[in-house]
mmCIF file of C-alpha atoms in Angstrom:
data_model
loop_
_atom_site.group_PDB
_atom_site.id
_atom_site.type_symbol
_atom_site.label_atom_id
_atom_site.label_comp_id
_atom_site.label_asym_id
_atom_site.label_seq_id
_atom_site.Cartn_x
_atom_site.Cartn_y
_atom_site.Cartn_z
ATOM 1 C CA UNK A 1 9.612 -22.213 -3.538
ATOM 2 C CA UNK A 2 9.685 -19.774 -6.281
ATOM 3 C CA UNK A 3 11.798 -16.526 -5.615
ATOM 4 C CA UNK A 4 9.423 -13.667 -4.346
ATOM 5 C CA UNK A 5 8.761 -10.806 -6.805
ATOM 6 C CA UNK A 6 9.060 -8.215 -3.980
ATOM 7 C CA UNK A 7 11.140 -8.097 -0.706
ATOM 8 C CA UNK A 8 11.202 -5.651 1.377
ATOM 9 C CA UNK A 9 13.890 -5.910 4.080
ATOM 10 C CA UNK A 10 14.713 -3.581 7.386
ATOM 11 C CA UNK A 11 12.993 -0.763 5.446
ATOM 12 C CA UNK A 12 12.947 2.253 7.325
ATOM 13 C CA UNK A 13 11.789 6.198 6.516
ATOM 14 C CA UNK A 14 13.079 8.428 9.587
ATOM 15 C CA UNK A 15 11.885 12.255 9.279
ATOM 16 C CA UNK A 16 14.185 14.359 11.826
ATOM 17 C CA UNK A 17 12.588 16.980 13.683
ATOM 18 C CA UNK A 18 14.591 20.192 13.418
ATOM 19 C CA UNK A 19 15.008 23.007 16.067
ATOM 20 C CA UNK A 20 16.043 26.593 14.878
ATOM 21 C CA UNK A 21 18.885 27.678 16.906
ATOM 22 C CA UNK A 22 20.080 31.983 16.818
ATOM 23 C CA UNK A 23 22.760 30.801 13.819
ATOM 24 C CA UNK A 24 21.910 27.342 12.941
ATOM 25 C CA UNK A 25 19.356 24.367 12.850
ATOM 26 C CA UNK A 26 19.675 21.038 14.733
ATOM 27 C CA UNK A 27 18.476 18.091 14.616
ATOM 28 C CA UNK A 28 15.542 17.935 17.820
ATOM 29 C CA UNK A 29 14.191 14.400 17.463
ATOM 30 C CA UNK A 30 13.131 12.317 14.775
ATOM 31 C CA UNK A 31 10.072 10.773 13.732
ATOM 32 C CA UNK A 32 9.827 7.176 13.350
ATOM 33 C CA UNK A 33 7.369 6.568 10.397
ATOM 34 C CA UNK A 34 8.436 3.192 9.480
ATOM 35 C CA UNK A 35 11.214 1.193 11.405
ATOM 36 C CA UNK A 36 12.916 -1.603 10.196
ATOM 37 C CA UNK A 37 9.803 -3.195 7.918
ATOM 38 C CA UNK A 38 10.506 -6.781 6.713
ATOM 39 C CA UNK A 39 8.200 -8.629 4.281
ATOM 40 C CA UNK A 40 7.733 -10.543 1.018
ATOM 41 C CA UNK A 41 5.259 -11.328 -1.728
ATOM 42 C CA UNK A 42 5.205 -14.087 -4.075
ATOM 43 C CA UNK A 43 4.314 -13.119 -8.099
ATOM 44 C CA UNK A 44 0.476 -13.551 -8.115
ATOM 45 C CA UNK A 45 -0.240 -13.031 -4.534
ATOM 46 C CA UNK A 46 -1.887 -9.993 -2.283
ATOM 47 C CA UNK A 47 -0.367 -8.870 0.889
ATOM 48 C CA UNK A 48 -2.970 -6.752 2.584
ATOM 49 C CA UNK A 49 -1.061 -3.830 4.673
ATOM 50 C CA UNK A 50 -3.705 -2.952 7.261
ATOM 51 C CA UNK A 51 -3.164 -0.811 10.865
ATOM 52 C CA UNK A 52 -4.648 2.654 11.930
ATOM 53 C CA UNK A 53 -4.484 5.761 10.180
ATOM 54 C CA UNK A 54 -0.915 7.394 10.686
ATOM 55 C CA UNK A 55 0.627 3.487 11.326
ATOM 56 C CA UNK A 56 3.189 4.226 8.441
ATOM 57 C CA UNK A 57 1.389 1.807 5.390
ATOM 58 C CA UNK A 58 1.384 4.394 3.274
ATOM 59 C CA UNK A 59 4.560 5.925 3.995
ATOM 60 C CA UNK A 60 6.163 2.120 2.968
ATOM 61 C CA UNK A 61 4.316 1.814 -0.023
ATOM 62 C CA UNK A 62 5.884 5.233 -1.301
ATOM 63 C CA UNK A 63 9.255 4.453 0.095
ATOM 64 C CA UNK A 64 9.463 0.946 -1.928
ATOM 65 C CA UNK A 65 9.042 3.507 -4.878
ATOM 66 C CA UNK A 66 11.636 5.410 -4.055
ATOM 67 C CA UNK A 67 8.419 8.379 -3.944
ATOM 68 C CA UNK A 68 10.144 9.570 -0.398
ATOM 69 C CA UNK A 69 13.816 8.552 -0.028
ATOM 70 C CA UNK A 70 14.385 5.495 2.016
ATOM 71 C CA UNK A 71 16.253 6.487 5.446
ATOM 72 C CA UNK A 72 17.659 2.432 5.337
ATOM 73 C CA UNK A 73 16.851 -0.966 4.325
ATOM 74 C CA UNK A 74 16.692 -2.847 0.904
ATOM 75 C CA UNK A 75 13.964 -3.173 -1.280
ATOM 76 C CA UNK A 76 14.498 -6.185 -3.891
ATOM 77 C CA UNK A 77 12.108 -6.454 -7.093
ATOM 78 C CA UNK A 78 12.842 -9.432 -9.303
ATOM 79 C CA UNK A 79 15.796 -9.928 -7.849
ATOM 80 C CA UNK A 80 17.371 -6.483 -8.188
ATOM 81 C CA UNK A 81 18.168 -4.091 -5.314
ATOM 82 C CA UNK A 82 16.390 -1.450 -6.732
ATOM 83 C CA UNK A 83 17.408 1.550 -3.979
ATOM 84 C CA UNK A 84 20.337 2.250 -5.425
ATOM 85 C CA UNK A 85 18.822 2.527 -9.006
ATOM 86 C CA UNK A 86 16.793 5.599 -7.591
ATOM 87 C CA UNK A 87 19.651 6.932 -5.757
ATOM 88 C CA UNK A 88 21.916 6.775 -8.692
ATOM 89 C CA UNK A 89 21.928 8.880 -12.316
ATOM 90 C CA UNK A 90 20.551 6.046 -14.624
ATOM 91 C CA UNK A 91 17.184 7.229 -15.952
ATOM 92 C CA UNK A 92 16.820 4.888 -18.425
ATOM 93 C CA UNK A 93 17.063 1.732 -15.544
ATOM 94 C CA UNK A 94 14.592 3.725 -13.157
ATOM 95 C CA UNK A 95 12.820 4.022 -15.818
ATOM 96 C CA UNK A 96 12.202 0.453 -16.600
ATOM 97 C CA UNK A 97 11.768 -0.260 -12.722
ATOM 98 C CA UNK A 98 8.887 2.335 -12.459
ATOM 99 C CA UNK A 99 7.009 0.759 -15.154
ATOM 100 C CA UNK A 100 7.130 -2.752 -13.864
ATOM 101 C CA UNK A 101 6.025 -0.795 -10.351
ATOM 102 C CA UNK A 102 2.756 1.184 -10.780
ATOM 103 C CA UNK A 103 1.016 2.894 -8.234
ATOM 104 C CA UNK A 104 -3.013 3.485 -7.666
ATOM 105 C CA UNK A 105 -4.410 6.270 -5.157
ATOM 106 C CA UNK A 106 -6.127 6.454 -2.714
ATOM 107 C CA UNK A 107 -8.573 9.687 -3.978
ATOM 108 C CA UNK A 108 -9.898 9.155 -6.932
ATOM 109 C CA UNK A 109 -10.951 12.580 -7.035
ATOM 110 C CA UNK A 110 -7.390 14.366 -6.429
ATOM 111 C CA UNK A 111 -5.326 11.635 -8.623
ATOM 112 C CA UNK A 112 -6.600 12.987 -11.816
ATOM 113 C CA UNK A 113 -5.463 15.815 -13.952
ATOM 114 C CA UNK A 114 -9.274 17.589 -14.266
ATOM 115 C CA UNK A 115 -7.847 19.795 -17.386
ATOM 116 C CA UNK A 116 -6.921 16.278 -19.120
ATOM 117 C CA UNK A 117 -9.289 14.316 -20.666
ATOM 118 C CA UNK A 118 -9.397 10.714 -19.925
ATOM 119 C CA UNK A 119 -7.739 9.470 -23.051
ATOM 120 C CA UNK A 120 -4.934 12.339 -22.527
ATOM 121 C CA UNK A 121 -4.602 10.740 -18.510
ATOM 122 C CA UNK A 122 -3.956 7.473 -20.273
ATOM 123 C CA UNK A 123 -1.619 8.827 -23.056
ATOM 124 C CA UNK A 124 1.093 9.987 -20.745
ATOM 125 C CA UNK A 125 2.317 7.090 -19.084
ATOM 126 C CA UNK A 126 2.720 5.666 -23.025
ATOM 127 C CA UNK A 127 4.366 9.210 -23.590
ATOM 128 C CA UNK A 128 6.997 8.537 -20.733
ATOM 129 C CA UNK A 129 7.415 4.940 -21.276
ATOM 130 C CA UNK A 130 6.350 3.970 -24.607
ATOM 131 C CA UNK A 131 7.481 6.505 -26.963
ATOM 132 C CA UNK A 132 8.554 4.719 -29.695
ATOM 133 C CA UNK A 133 5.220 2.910 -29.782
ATOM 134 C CA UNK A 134 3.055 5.975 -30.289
ATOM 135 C CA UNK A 135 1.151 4.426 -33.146
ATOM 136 C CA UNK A 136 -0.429 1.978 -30.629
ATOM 137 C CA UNK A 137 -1.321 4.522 -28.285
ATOM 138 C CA UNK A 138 -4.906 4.534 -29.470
ATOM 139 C CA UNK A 139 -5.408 1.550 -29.375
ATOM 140 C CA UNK A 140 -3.916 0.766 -25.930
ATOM 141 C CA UNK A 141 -6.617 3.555 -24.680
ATOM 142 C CA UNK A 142 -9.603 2.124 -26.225
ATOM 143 C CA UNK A 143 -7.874 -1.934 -24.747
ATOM 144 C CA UNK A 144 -7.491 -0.631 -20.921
ATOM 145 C CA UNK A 145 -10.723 1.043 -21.005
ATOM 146 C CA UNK A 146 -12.861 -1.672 -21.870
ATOM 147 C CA UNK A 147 -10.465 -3.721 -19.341
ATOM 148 C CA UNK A 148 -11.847 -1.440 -16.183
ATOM 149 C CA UNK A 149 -15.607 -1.174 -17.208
ATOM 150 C CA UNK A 150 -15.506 1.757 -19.554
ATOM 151 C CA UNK A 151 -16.242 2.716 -22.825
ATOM 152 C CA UNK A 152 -13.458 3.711 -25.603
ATOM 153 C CA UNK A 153 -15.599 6.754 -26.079
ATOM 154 C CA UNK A 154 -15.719 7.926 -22.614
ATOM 155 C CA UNK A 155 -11.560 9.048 -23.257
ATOM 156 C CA UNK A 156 -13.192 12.280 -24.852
ATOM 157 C CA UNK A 157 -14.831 12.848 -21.881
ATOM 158 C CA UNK A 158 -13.108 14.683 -18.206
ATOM 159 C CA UNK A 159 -12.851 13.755 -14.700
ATOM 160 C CA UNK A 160 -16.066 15.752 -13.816
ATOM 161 C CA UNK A 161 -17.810 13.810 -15.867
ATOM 162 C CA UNK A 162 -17.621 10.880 -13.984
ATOM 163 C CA UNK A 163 -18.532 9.283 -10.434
ATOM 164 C CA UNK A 164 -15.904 8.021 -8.083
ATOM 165 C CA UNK A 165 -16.213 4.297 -9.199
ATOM 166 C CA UNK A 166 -15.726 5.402 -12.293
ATOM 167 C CA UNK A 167 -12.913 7.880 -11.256
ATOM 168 C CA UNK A 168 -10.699 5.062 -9.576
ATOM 169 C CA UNK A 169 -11.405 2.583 -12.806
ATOM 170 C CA UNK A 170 -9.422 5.021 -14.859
ATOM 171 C CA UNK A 171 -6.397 5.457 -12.328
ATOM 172 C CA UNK A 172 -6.277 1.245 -12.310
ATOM 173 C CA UNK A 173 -6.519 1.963 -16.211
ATOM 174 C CA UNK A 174 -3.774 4.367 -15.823
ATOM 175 C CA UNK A 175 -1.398 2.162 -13.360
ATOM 176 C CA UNK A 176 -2.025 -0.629 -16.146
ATOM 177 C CA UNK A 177 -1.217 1.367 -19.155
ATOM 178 C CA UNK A 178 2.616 0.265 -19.175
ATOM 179 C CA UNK A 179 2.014 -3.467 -18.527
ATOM 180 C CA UNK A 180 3.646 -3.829 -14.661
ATOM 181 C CA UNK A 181 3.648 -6.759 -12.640
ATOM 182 C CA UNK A 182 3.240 -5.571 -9.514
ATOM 183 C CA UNK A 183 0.659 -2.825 -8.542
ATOM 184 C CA UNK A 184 0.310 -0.843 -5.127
ATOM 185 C CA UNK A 185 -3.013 0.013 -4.135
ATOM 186 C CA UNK A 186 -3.455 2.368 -1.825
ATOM 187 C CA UNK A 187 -6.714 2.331 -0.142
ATOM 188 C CA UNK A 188 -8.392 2.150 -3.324
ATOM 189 C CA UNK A 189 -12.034 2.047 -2.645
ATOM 190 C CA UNK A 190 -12.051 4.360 0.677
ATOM 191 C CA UNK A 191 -13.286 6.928 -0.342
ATOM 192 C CA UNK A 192 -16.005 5.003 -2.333
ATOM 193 C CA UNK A 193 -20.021 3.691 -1.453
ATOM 194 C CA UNK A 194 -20.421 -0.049 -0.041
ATOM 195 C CA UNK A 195 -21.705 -0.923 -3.602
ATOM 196 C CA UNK A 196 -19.432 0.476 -5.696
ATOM 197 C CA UNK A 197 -16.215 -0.646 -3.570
ATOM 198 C CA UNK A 198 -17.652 -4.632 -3.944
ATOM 199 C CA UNK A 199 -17.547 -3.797 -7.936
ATOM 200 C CA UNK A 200 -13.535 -2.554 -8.182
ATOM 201 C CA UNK A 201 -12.727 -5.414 -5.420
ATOM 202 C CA UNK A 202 -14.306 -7.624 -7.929
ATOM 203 C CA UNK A 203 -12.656 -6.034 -11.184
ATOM 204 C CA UNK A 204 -9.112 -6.035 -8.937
ATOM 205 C CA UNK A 205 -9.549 -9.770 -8.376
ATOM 206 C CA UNK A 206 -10.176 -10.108 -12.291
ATOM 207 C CA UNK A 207 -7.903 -8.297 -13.495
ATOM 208 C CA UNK A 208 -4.740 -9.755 -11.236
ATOM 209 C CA UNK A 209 -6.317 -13.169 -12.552
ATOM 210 C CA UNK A 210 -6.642 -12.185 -16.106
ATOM 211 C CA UNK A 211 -2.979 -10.809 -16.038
ATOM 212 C CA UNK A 212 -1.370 -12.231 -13.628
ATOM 213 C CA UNK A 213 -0.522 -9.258 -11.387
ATOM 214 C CA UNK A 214 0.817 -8.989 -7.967
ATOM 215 C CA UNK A 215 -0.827 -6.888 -5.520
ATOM 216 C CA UNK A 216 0.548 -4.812 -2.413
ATOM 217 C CA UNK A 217 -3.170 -3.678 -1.207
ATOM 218 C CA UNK A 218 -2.804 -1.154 1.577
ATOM 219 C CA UNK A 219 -6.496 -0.540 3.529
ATOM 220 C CA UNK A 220 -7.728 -0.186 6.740
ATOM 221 C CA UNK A 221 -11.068 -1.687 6.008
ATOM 222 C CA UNK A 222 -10.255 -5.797 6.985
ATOM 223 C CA UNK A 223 -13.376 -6.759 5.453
ATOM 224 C CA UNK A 224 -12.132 -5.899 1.993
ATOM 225 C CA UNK A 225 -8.576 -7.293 2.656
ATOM 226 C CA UNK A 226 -10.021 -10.950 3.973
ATOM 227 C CA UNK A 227 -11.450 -10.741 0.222
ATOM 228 C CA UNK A 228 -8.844 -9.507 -1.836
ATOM 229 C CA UNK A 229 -5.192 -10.402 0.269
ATOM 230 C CA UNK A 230 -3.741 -13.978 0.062
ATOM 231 C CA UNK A 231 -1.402 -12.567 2.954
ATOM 232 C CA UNK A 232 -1.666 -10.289 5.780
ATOM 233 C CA UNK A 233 0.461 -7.904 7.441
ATOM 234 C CA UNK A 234 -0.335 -5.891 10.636
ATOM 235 C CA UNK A 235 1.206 -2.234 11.063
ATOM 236 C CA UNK A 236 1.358 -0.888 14.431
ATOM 237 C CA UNK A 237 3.303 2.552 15.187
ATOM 238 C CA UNK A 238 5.998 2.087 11.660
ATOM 239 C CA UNK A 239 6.385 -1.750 12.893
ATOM 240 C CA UNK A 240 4.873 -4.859 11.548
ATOM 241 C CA UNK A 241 3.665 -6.461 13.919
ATOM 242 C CA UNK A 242 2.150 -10.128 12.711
ATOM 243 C CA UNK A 243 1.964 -11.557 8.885
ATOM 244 C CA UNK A 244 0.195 -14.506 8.182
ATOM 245 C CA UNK A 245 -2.127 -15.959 5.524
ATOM 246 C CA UNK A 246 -4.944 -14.337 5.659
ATOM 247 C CA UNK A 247 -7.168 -17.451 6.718
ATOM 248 C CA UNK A 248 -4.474 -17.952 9.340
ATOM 249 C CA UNK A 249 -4.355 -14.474 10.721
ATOM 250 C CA UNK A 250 -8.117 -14.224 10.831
ATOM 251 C CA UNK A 251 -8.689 -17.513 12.072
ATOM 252 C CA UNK A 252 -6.424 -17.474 15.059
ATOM 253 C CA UNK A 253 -4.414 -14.078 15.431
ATOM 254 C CA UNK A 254 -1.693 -14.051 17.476
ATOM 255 C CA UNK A 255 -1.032 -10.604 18.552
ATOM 256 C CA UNK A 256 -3.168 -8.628 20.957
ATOM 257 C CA UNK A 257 -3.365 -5.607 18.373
ATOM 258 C CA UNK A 258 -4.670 -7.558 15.424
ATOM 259 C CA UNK A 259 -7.299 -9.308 17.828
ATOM 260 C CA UNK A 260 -8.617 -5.808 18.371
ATOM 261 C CA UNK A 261 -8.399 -4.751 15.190
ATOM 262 C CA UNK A 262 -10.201 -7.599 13.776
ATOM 263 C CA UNK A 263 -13.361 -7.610 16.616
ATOM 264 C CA UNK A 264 -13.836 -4.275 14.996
ATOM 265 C CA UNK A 265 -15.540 -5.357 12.050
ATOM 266 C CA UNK A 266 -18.984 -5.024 11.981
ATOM 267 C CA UNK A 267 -21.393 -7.334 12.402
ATOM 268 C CA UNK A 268 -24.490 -7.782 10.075
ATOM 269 C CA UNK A 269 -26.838 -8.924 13.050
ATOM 270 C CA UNK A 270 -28.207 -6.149 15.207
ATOM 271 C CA UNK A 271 -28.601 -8.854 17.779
ATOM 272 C CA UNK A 272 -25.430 -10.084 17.692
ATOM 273 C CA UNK A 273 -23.623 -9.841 21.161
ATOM 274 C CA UNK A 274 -21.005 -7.641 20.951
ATOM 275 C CA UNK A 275 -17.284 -8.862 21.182
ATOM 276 C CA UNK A 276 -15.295 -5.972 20.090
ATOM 277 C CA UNK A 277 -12.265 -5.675 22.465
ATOM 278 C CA UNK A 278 -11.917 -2.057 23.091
ATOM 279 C CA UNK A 279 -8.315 -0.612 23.688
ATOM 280 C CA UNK A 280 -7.359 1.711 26.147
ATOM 281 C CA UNK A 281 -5.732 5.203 25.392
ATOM 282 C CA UNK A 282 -4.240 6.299 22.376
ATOM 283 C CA UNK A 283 -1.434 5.532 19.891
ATOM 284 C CA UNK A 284 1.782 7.285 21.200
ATOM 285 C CA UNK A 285 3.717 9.435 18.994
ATOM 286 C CA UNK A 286 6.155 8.281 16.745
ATOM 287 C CA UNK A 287 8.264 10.919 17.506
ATOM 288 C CA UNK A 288 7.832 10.024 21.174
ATOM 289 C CA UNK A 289 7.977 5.951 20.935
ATOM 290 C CA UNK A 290 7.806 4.272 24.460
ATOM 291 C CA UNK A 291 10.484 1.535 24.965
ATOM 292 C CA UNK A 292 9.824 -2.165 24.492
ATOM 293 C CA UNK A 293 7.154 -3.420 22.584
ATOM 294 C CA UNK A 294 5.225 -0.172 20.987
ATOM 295 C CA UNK A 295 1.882 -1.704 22.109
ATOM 296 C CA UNK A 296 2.269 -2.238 25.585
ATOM 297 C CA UNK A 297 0.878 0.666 27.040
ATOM 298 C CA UNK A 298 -2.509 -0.279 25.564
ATOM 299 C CA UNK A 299 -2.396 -3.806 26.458
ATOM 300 C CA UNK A 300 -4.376 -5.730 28.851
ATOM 301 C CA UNK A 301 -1.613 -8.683 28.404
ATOM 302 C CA UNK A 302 1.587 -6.810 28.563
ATOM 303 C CA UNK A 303 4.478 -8.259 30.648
ATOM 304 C CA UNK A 304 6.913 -6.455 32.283
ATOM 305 C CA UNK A 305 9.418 -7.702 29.971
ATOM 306 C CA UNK A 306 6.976 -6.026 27.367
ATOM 307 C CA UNK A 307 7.915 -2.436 28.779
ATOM 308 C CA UNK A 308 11.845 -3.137 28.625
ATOM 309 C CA UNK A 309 12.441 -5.276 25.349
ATOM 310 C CA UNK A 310 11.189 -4.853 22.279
ATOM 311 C CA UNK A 311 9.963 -8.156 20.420
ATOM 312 C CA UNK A 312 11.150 -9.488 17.566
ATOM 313 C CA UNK A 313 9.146 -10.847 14.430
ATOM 314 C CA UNK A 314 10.037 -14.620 14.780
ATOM 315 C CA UNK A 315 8.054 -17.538 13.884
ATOM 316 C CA UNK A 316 4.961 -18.474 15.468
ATOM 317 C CA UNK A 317 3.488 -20.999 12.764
ATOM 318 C CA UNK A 318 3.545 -22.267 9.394
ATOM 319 C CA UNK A 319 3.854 -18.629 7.452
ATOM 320 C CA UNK A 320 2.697 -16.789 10.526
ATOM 321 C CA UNK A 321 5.194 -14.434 12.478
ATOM 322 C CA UNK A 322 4.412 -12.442 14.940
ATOM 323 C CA UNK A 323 6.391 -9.608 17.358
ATOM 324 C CA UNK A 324 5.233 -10.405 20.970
ATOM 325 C CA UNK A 325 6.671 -11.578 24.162
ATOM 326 C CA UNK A 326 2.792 -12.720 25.332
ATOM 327 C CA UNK A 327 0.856 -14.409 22.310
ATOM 328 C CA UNK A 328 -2.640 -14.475 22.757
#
């Protein structure tokens, strides 16, 4: 088995909740955003992050990039430890690390610059990374823009001046610019129509093909994941709870949660009996986390070993693992 391009391992982001004394501040509580987040991906693959809003997917995909400071864990790319690259005084190695590890927003509206123009957007990655190169630039524009859909003579043009589609095919233009090999995309086509999201779904898939890119595709929308991910992982409360391939994990889930989640997705057939297993109550805080398994106050199967011990993420089948003490 080849040596996986990304590993993440007991990754944790811990915010601490201050409380303003008469002299001095101390430390309250402390939110829990992610908690000890294990996971891998192989070069060319897709691990679809999915889980409710406020889960913590986000929050990992911006501590792997050192974009909020890791509270603990390891994160491993290629083969180097790359936290303490961040944490230490080398520029030139975070540097390098940054361009291998590109990033693509969520809003394609509030990611770009609207006094650039489009070709400007797309310069200053080359600026930062490519300086010595800067009688390519122009040419590298006019190459990633006809790579994502566009014209070279749309870099004249601003961000107002386009739709959303459009929008997010220059910020996967703009991750691309510096030639990484692994890409985070954050909820990429959200915030976009039906139509248009099937179109940059389709130009992600052709683009990871055409360059061989790995993927780390963050989205709440498991419709678009089943399409994109080769893996899935399930987020639940700054925990993953289940990873599996995604035909395994849709085929036969194993956790409670990620049944629910997945008898959420609509149906095209207004006839269609409905199936969707609705869960009781509301996600607790994660400043306020009950004990045991973080799920068991919602679920219908919870043990009461489930209220006392949490579960750990062992195996439960070829590639699958899953965190509960009563598999479905």
């Amino acid at each position: 088995m080849t040596e996986a391009l990304l590993e993440v391992r007991n990754l944790s982001k811990h915010y601490p909740v201050l409380k303003r004394g008469i002299l001095l501040q101390r430390k309250a509580a402390e939110i829990r955003a992610v908690d000890d987040v294990s996971f891998s991906i192989q070069p060319g693959e897709t691990l679809g992050l999915v889980g409710e809003s406020g889960c913590g997917k986000t929050t990992t995909a911006r501590a792997i990039l050192n974009l909020v400071t890791p509270s603990a864990g390891s994160v491993r790319f290629a083969g180097q430890d790359i936290v303490p690259v961040f944490r230490g005084s080398d520029r030139r190695a975070q540097l390098a690390i940054r361009r291998s590890l590109q990033y693509v927003f969520q809003d394609p509206y509030l990611s770009l610059n609207p006094r650039w123009t489009i070709g400007e957007t797309l310069r200053e990655p080359l600026r930062v990374h490519l300086a010595d190169q800067q009688s390519a630039w122009q040419a590298r524009i006019d190459t990633l823009l006809e790579m994502v859909g566009l014209e070279p003579h749309h870099a004249w043009r601003y961000p107002h001046e386009f739709s959303g589609g459009q929008r997010q095919r220059v910020g996967v233009a703009r991750a691309l610019a510096v030639e990484p090999r692994l890409l985070i995309l954050d909820e990429p086509v959200s915030s976009l129509d039906i139509s248009v999201r099937a179109q940059i779904l389709n130009l992600l898939v052709e683009l990871q093909d055409r360059l061989g890119l790995t993927y780390l595709y963050i989205s709440h929308d498991l419709s678009s994941v089943r399409f994109i991910s080769t893996h899935v992982a399930v987020m639940y409360l700054g925990k993953l709870v289940e990873i599996a391939p995604v035909d395994t994990l849709f085929a036969t889930p194993g956790h409670h949660y990620t049944r629910a989640l997945l008898s959420a997705i609509p149906v095209p057939d207004p006839g269609a009996a409905s199936t969707r297993i609705a869960l009781q109550g509301e996600v607790p805080s994660a400043m306020n986390r009950p004990p045991g398994c973080p799920f068991h106050p919602r679920c219908a199967a919870a043990l009461p070993v489930c209220s006392r011990e949490e579960p750990p993420l062992t195996a439960f089948g070829p590639g699958h693992r899953l965190a509960c003490h009563n598999p479905a």
